Short mmCIF file of C-alpha atoms and ligand atoms in Angstrom, two decimals:
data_model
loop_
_atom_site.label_atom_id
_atom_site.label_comp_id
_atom_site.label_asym_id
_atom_site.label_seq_id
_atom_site.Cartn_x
_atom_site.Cartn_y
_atom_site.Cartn_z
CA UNK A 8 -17.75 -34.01 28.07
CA UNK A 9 -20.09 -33.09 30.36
CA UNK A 10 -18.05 -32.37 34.52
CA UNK A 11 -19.98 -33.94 37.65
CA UNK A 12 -18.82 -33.78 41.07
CA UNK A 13 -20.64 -35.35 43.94
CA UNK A 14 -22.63 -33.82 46.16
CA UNK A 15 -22.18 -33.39 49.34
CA UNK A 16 -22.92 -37.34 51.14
CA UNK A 17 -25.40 -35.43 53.95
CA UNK A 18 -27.30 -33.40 51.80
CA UNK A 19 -27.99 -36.51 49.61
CA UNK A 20 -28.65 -38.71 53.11
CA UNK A 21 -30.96 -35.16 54.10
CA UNK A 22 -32.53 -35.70 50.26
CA UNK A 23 -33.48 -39.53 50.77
CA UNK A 24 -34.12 -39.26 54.40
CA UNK A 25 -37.78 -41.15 53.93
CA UNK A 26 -36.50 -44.20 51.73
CA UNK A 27 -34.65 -47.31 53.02
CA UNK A 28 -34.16 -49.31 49.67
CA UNK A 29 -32.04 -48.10 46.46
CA UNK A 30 -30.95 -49.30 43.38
CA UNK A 31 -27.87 -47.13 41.81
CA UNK A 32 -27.26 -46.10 38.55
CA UNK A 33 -23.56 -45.12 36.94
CA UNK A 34 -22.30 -43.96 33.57
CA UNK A 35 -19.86 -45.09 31.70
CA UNK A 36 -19.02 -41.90 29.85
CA UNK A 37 -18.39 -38.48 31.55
CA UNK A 38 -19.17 -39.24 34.80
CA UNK A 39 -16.94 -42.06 34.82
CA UNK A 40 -13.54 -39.49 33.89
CA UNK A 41 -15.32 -37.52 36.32
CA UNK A 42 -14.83 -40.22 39.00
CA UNK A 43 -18.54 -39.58 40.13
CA UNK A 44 -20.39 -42.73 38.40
CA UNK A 45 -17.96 -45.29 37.46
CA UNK A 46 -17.63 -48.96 38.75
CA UNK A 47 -15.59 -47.80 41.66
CA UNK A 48 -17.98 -44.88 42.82
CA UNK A 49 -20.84 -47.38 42.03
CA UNK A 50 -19.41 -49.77 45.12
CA UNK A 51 -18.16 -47.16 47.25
CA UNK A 52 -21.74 -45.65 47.53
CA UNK A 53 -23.39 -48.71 48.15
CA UNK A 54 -21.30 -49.62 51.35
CA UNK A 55 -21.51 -46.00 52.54
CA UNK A 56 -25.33 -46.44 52.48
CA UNK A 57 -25.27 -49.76 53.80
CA UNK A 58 -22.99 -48.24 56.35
CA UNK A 59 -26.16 -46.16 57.22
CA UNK A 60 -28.54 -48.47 57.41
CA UNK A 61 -29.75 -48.41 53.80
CA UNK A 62 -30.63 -51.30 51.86
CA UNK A 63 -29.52 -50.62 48.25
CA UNK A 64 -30.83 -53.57 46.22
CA UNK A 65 -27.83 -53.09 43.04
CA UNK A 66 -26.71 -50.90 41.17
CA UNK A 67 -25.00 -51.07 37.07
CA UNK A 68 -22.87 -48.65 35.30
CA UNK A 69 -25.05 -47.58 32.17
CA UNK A 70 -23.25 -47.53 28.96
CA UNK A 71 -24.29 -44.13 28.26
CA UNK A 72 -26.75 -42.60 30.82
CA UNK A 73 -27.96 -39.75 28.71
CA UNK A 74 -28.99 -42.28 25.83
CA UNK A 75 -32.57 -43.74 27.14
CA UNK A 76 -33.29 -46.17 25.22
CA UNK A 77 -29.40 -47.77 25.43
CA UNK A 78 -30.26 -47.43 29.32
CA UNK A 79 -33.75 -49.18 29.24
CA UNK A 80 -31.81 -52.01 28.00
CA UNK A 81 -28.72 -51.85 29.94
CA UNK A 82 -31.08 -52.02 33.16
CA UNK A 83 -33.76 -55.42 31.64
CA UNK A 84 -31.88 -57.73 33.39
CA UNK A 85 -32.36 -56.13 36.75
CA UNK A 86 -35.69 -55.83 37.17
CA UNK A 87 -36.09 -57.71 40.65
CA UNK A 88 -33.30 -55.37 42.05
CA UNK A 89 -34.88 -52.38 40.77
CA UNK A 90 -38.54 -53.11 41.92
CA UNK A 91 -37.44 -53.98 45.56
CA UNK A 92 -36.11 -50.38 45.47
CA UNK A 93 -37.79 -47.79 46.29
CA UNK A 94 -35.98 -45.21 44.99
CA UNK A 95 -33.28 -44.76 42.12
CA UNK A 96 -30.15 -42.80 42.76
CA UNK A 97 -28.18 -41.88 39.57
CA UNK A 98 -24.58 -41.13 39.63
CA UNK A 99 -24.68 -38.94 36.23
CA UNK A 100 -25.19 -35.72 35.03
CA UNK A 101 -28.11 -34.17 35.01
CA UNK A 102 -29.19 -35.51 31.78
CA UNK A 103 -28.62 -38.99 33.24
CA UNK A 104 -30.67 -38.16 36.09
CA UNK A 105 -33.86 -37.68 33.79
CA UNK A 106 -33.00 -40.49 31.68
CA UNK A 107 -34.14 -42.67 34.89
CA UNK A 108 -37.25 -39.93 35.53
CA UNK A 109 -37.85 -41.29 32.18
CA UNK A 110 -37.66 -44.68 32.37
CA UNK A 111 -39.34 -44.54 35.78
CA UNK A 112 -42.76 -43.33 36.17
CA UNK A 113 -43.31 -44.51 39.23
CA UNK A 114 -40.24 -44.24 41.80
CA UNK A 115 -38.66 -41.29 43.10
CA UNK A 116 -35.21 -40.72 41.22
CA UNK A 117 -32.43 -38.61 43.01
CA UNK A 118 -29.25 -37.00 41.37
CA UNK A 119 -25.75 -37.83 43.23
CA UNK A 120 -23.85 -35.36 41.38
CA UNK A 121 -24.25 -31.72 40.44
CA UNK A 122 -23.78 -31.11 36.72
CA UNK A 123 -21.34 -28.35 36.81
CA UNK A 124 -20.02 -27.81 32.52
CA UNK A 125 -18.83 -28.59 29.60
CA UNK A 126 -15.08 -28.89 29.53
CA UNK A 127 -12.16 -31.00 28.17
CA UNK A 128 -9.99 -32.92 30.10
CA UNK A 129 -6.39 -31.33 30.01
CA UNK A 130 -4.77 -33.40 32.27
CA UNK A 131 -6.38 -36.44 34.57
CA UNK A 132 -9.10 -35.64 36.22
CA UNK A 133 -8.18 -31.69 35.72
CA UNK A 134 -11.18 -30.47 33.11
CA UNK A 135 -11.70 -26.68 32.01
CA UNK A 136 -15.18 -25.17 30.64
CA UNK A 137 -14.37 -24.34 26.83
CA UNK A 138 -18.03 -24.69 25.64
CA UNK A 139 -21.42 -22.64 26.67
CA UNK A 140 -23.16 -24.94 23.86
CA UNK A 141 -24.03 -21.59 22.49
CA UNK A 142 -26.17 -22.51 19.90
CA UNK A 143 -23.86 -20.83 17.25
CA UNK A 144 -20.74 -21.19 16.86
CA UNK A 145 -18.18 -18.71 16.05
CA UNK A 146 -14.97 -20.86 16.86
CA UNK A 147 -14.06 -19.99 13.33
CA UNK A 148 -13.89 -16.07 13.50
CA UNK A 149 -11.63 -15.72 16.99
CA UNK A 150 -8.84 -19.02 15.82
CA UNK A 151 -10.51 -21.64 17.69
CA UNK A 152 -10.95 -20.06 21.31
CA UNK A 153 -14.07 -19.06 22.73
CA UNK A 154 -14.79 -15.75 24.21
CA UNK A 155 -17.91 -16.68 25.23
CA UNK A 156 -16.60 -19.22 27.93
CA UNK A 157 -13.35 -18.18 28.43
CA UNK A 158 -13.50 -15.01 29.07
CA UNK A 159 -15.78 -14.55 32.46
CA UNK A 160 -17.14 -11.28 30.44
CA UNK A 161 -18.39 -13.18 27.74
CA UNK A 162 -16.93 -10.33 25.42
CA UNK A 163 -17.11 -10.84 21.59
CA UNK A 164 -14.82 -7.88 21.06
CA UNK A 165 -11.74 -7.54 23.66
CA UNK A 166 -9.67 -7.14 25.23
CA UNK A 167 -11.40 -5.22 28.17
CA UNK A 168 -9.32 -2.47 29.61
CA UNK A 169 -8.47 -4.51 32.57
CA UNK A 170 -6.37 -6.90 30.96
CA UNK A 171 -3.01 -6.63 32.51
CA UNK A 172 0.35 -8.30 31.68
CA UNK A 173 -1.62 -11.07 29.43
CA UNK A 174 -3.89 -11.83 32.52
CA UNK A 175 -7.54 -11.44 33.37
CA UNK A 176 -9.08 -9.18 35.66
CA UNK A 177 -11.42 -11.43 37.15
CA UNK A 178 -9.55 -14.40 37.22
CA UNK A 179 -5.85 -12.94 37.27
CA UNK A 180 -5.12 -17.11 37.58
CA UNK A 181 -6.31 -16.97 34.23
CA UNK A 182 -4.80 -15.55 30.88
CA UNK A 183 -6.99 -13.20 28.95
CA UNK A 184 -8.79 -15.15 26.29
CA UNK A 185 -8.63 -12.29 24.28
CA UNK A 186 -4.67 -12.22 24.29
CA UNK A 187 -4.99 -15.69 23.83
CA UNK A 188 -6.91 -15.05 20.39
CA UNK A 189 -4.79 -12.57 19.72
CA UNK A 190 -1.37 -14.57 20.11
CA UNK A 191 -2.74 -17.38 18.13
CA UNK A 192 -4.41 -15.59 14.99
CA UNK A 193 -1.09 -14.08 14.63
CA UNK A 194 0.70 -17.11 14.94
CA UNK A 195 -1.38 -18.51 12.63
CA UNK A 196 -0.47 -14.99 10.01
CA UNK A 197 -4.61 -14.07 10.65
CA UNK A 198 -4.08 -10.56 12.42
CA UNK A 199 -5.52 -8.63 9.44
CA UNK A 200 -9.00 -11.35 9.88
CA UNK A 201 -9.21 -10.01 13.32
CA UNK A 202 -8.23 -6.46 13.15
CA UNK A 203 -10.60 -6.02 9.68
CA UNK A 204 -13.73 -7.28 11.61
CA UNK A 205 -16.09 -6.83 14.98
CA UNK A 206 -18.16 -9.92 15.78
CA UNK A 207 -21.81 -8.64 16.08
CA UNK A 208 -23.75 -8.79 19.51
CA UNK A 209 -24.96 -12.17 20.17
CA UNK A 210 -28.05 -13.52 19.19
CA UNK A 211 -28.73 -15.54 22.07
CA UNK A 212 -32.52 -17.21 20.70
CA UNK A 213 -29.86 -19.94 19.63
CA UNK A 214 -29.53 -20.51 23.06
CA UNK A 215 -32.94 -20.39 24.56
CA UNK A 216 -33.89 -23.61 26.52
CA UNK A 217 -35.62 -26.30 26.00
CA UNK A 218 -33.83 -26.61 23.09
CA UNK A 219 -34.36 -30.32 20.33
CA UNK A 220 -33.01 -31.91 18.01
CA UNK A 221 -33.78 -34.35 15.39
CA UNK A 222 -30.35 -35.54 13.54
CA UNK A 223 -32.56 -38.17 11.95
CA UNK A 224 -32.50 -37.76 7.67
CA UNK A 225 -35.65 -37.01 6.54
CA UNK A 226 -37.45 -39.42 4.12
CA UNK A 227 -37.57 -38.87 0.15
CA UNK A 228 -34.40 -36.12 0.26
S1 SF4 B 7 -18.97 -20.07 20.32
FE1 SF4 B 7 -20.72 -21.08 21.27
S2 SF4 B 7 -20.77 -23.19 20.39
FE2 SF4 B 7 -18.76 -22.27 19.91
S3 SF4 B 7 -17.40 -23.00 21.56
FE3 SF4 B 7 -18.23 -20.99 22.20
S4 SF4 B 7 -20.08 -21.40 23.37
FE4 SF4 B 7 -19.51 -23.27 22.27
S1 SF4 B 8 -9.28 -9.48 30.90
FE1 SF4 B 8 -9.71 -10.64 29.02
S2 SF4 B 8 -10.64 -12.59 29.68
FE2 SF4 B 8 -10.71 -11.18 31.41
S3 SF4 B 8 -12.71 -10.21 31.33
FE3 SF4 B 8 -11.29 -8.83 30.21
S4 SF4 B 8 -11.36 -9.53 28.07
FE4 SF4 B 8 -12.32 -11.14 29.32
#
C-alpha cells in the first residue's frame, strides 16, 4: 500500500490562501489505513476549514482514488457540490491527487497528504517501506527480503563492514537486512544459493520514470 501522512494544516491553509470554496476528496484504500483520507479525516477537515472561514461545498470518500475512471463515477452524483467549489482538495496519495487533475481541467486541485512509500502494515497504523517498485524484482535470489529498501545502502551484495552485532550502521534501530537474508536463507537450508552467487549491479532503466503499463491482453493471441 501506498503511506500518506498529512501535511502540515498551515502550509495547506498558506497553499489555498486565495480560494474560499472546496469540495474534498478521500480514498477508501491506502489512505484510509493511513488515517489521512477516510470518512473520519473527510469530516474532520471540513469543520477545521469551516472553522476558518472556508466554505467547503462536500466532500466523498472515492472507492479507489488512483483508479480514474472508478472516481469519475464515484463523484456524478455531486456535481452541484463540486461546481460551487472552487477548488478540489484530495486527501490521497499522490496518484489520487492527479486522478482529480485529471478529471478536472478546469479547477485548481491541491494534495492534503505527502506521499511518503510503499510499505506493509505490521501492526495498526505502524507501516515499514519493503518495496522501491524497482522495476525488477529479485525477491527470489536474497529469500524474500529486499536489499534494495531495506538496507539504507541499497547494497546487492552485503553485509557492509559496518554491520555490528546484527544491526545497521545507519539505522542501528534497525537490523541489517543483509543478516536478515542471511538468517533466513539458512533457515530455509539455501546458504550454498547465496554463498555460490553475487547479484549483478543494478540495471536501474527498469526504474526510470514515467514509467506505463498496459495489463490489457492483446487481441488475436
Ligand atoms: S527487488 Fe525491486 S521490485 Fe523487488 S521488492 Fe525490492 S524494490 Fe521491490
Ligand atoms: S549494515 Fe547492513 S543494512 Fe546497514 S547499510 Fe550495511 S549492509 Fe545495509
Amino acid at each position: 500500500m501506498i503511506i500518506s501522512r498529512k501535511r502540515d494544516f498551515q502550509e495547506l491553509l498558506e497553499n489555498i490562501k486565495n480560494y474560499k470554496s472546496f469540495f474534498l476528496i478521500g480514498c477508501s484504500e491506502c489512505a484510509s489505513l493511513c488515517s489521512t483520507g477516510s470518512e473520519k479525516e473527510v469530516k474532520e477537515l471540513s469543520e477545521t476549514l469551516r472553522a476558518e472561514g472556508k466554505e467547503v461545498t462536500g466532500g466523498i470518500v472515492a472507492k479507489t482514488g488512483c483508479q480514474v475512471l472508478g472516481t469519475k463515477k464515484d463523484l456524478k452524483p455531486y456535481k452541484d457540490e463540486v461546481n460551487n467549489a472552487e477548488c478540489i482538495l484530495v486527501m490521497s496519495c499522490g496518484a489520487g491527487t492527479q486522478t482529480a487533475v485529471d478529471l478536472f481541467e478546469d479547477k485548481p486541485v491541491y494534495a492534503t497528504n505527502d506521499s511518503l512509500f510503499l510499505g506493509n502494515m505490521t501492526r495498526f497504523q505502524v507501516f515499514d517501506e519493503r518495496c522501491s517498485m524497482c522495476g525488477k524484482c529479485i525477491l527470489d535470489r536474497t529469500g524474500g527480503i529486499c536489499p534494495i529498501t531495506t538496507c539504507p545502502k541499497g547494497l546487492l551484495n552485503g553485509p557492509c563492514g559496518g554491520m555490528k552485532d546484527g544491526h545497521c550502521e545507519v539505522s542501528p534501530d534497525i537490523p541489517c537486512a543483509w543478516v536478515r537474508i542471511y538468517e533466513r536463507m539458512k533457515k530455509l537450508g539455501k546458504l550454498e544459493e547465496l554463498s555460490g552467487s553475487v547479484l549483478d549491479a543494478k540495471d536501474w532503466s527498469t526504474a526510470q520514470s514515467p514509467r506505463a503499463l498496459s495489463a490489457r491482453e492483446k487481441k488475436g493471441k
